[in-house]
mmCIF file of C-alpha atoms in Angstrom:
data_model
loop_
_atom_site.group_PDB
_atom_site.id
_atom_site.type_symbol
_atom_site.label_atom_id
_atom_site.label_comp_id
_atom_site.label_asym_id
_atom_site.label_seq_id
_atom_site.Cartn_x
_atom_site.Cartn_y
_atom_site.Cartn_z
ATOM 1 C CA MET P 1 5.291 26.782 15.514
ATOM 2 C CA ALA P 2 7.164 27.481 12.277
ATOM 3 C CA VAL P 3 5.277 27.118 9.015
ATOM 4 C CA SER P 4 7.049 25.236 6.217
ATOM 5 C CA ALA P 5 7.069 26.524 2.698
ATOM 6 C CA PRO P 6 4.369 24.916 0.517
ATOM 7 C CA VAL P 7 5.371 21.784 -1.388
ATOM 8 C CA GLY P 8 3.644 20.631 -4.576
ATOM 9 C CA ILE P 9 2.337 17.090 -4.815
ATOM 10 C CA ASP P 10 4.974 16.036 -7.345
ATOM 11 C CA GLU P 11 7.775 17.154 -5.021
ATOM 12 C CA LEU P 12 6.133 15.539 -2.016
ATOM 13 C CA LEU P 13 5.724 12.269 -3.909
ATOM 14 C CA GLU P 14 9.372 12.380 -4.945
ATOM 15 C CA ARG P 15 10.459 12.993 -1.330
ATOM 16 C CA VAL P 16 8.278 10.208 -0.005
ATOM 17 C CA ARG P 17 9.515 7.720 -2.559
ATOM 18 C CA GLU P 18 13.155 8.408 -1.613
ATOM 19 C CA GLY P 19 12.373 6.706 1.708
ATOM 20 C CA LEU P 20 10.606 3.695 0.227
ATOM 21 C CA ASP P 21 12.010 0.478 -1.192
ATOM 22 C CA ARG P 22 9.252 0.180 -3.781
ATOM 23 C CA VAL P 23 8.404 -3.341 -4.971
ATOM 24 C CA GLU P 24 7.855 -4.578 -8.516
ATOM 25 C CA PRO P 25 4.737 -6.693 -9.159
ATOM 26 C CA LYS P 26 6.521 -10.073 -9.550
ATOM 27 C CA ASP P 27 8.542 -9.482 -6.386
ATOM 28 C CA ALA P 28 5.424 -8.533 -4.458
ATOM 29 C CA HIS P 29 3.618 -11.667 -5.713
ATOM 30 C CA ASP P 30 6.610 -13.891 -4.733
ATOM 31 C CA ALA P 31 6.904 -12.313 -1.280
ATOM 32 C CA ALA P 32 3.158 -12.696 -0.635
ATOM 33 C CA GLN P 33 3.185 -16.324 -1.800
ATOM 34 C CA ALA P 34 6.083 -17.045 0.521
ATOM 35 C CA GLY P 35 4.246 -15.466 3.451
ATOM 36 C CA GLU P 36 6.871 -12.712 3.627
ATOM 37 C CA ALA P 37 4.604 -9.741 2.777
ATOM 38 C CA LEU P 38 1.046 -8.577 3.297
ATOM 39 C CA LEU P 39 -0.482 -7.081 0.176
ATOM 40 C CA VAL P 40 -2.975 -4.327 1.040
ATOM 41 C CA ASP P 41 -5.350 -3.094 -1.653
ATOM 42 C CA ILE P 42 -6.495 0.497 -0.976
ATOM 43 C CA ARG P 43 -8.380 1.024 -4.256
ATOM 44 C CA TYR P 44 -11.929 2.243 -3.897
ATOM 45 C CA ALA P 45 -14.844 -0.132 -4.456
ATOM 46 C CA ALA P 46 -15.662 1.013 -8.012
ATOM 47 C CA LEU P 47 -12.128 0.144 -9.195
ATOM 48 C CA ARG P 48 -12.175 -3.201 -7.448
ATOM 49 C CA ASP P 49 -15.572 -3.980 -8.977
ATOM 50 C CA ARG P 50 -14.353 -2.922 -12.413
ATOM 51 C CA ASP P 51 -10.919 -4.535 -12.469
ATOM 52 C CA GLY P 52 -11.042 -7.346 -9.921
ATOM 53 C CA LEU P 53 -9.031 -8.295 -6.877
ATOM 54 C CA ILE P 54 -5.568 -9.644 -6.130
ATOM 55 C CA PRO P 55 -6.109 -13.046 -4.475
ATOM 56 C CA GLY P 56 -5.072 -13.011 -0.812
ATOM 57 C CA ALA P 57 -4.702 -9.202 -0.631
ATOM 58 C CA LEU P 58 -6.260 -7.477 2.361
ATOM 59 C CA VAL P 59 -8.745 -4.860 1.167
ATOM 60 C CA VAL P 60 -8.682 -1.721 3.282
ATOM 61 C CA GLU P 61 -10.241 1.529 2.175
ATOM 62 C CA ARG P 62 -7.625 4.304 2.151
ATOM 63 C CA ASN P 63 -9.456 6.339 4.799
ATOM 64 C CA GLU P 64 -9.222 3.361 7.216
ATOM 65 C CA LEU P 65 -5.656 2.251 6.451
ATOM 66 C CA GLU P 66 -3.823 3.614 9.463
ATOM 67 C CA TRP P 67 -6.487 2.422 11.896
ATOM 68 C CA ARG P 68 -6.560 -1.091 10.399
ATOM 69 C CA LEU P 69 -2.791 -1.608 10.175
ATOM 70 C CA ASP P 70 -1.626 -0.021 13.434
ATOM 71 C CA PRO P 71 -0.534 -3.071 15.489
ATOM 72 C CA GLN P 72 -1.349 -1.125 18.670
ATOM 73 C CA GLY P 73 -4.700 0.152 17.453
ATOM 74 C CA SER P 74 -8.048 -0.904 18.824
ATOM 75 C CA HIS P 75 -9.473 -1.236 15.281
ATOM 76 C CA ARG P 76 -6.573 -3.175 13.741
ATOM 77 C CA ALA P 77 -7.051 -5.981 11.300
ATOM 78 C CA THR P 78 -6.020 -9.438 12.566
ATOM 79 C CA GLU P 79 -3.180 -9.334 9.995
ATOM 80 C CA ALA P 80 -1.667 -6.265 11.700
ATOM 81 C CA THR P 81 0.542 -8.325 13.998
ATOM 82 C CA SER P 82 3.634 -6.195 14.472
ATOM 83 C CA HIS P 83 5.614 -3.155 13.414
ATOM 84 C CA ASP P 84 7.948 -5.504 11.565
ATOM 85 C CA LEU P 85 5.213 -6.545 9.154
ATOM 86 C CA HIS P 86 6.265 -6.124 5.520
ATOM 87 C CA VAL P 87 3.255 -4.293 4.065
ATOM 88 C CA VAL P 88 2.984 -3.659 0.327
ATOM 89 C CA VAL P 89 0.307 -1.047 -0.318
ATOM 90 C CA ILE P 90 -1.469 -1.213 -3.674
ATOM 91 C CA CYS P 91 -3.507 1.513 -5.292
ATOM 92 C CA ASN P 92 -4.608 1.724 -8.912
ATOM 93 C CA GLU P 93 -1.447 3.152 -10.537
ATOM 94 C CA GLY P 94 1.103 3.521 -7.733
ATOM 95 C CA TYR P 95 0.718 7.114 -6.663
ATOM 96 C CA ALA P 96 -1.624 7.213 -3.665
ATOM 97 C CA SER P 97 0.007 4.022 -2.392
ATOM 98 C CA SER P 98 3.359 5.790 -1.997
ATOM 99 C CA LEU P 99 1.768 8.410 0.258
ATOM 100 C CA ALA P 100 -0.111 5.722 2.162
ATOM 101 C CA ALA P 101 3.046 3.685 2.751
ATOM 102 C CA ALA P 102 4.811 6.814 4.069
ATOM 103 C CA SER P 103 1.948 7.315 6.483
ATOM 104 C CA LEU P 104 2.279 3.753 7.718
ATOM 105 C CA ARG P 105 5.990 4.306 8.239
ATOM 106 C CA GLN P 106 5.117 7.243 10.461
ATOM 107 C CA LEU P 107 3.127 4.772 12.615
ATOM 108 C CA GLY P 108 6.265 2.669 12.999
ATOM 109 C CA LEU P 109 5.604 0.109 10.257
ATOM 110 C CA HIS P 110 9.207 0.532 9.075
ATOM 111 C CA ARG P 111 8.933 -2.087 6.291
ATOM 112 C CA ALA P 112 5.829 -0.544 4.684
ATOM 113 C CA THR P 113 6.237 0.224 1.013
ATOM 114 C CA ASP P 114 4.139 0.211 -2.148
ATOM 115 C CA LEU P 115 3.779 -1.522 -5.470
ATOM 116 C CA THR P 116 5.430 0.218 -8.366
ATOM 117 C CA GLY P 117 2.694 0.900 -10.957
ATOM 118 C CA GLY P 118 -0.073 -0.306 -8.685
ATOM 119 C CA PHE P 119 -2.799 -2.730 -9.599
ATOM 120 C CA GLN P 120 -2.523 -1.856 -13.289
ATOM 121 C CA ALA P 121 1.133 -2.973 -13.335
ATOM 122 C CA TRP P 122 0.165 -6.140 -11.439
ATOM 123 C CA ARG P 123 -2.432 -6.998 -14.058
ATOM 124 C CA ALA P 124 -0.126 -6.050 -16.968
ATOM 125 C CA ALA P 125 2.460 -8.459 -15.567
ATOM 126 C CA GLY P 126 -0.062 -11.281 -15.931
ATOM 127 C CA LEU P 127 -0.255 -11.915 -12.198
ATOM 128 C CA PRO P 128 -3.439 -13.409 -10.673
ATOM 129 C CA VAL P 129 -6.626 -11.377 -10.550
ATOM 130 C CA THR P 130 -10.092 -12.566 -9.551
ATOM 131 C CA ALA P 131 -13.453 -11.050 -10.432
#
């Protein structure tokens, strides 16, 4: 098996994002409201406790994401209905979510993407947040 040359995280992130159609907060909100996208919050509990939640978003810890969203998986969330599901992954600032969306795409969720700027951009846009 050939070993690839090391890649730094900035380069990896850039490569991953080339394959994503990242979503702006208002567009994500509108798609979720129309039932056209599933928002998935992967922030850890301390950030959710500190900053609040996006109403209607599915909360899935990052270390469980692939298991919960694989439509063929035995541990899938009820929302994980098909590989055509438009998933918008949300982290705190929009970095980890890009890598998470790429991982979901490797599972066949070809419409998985992430929220540009993450939860902080959502909140800055004045979109709904609950305590």
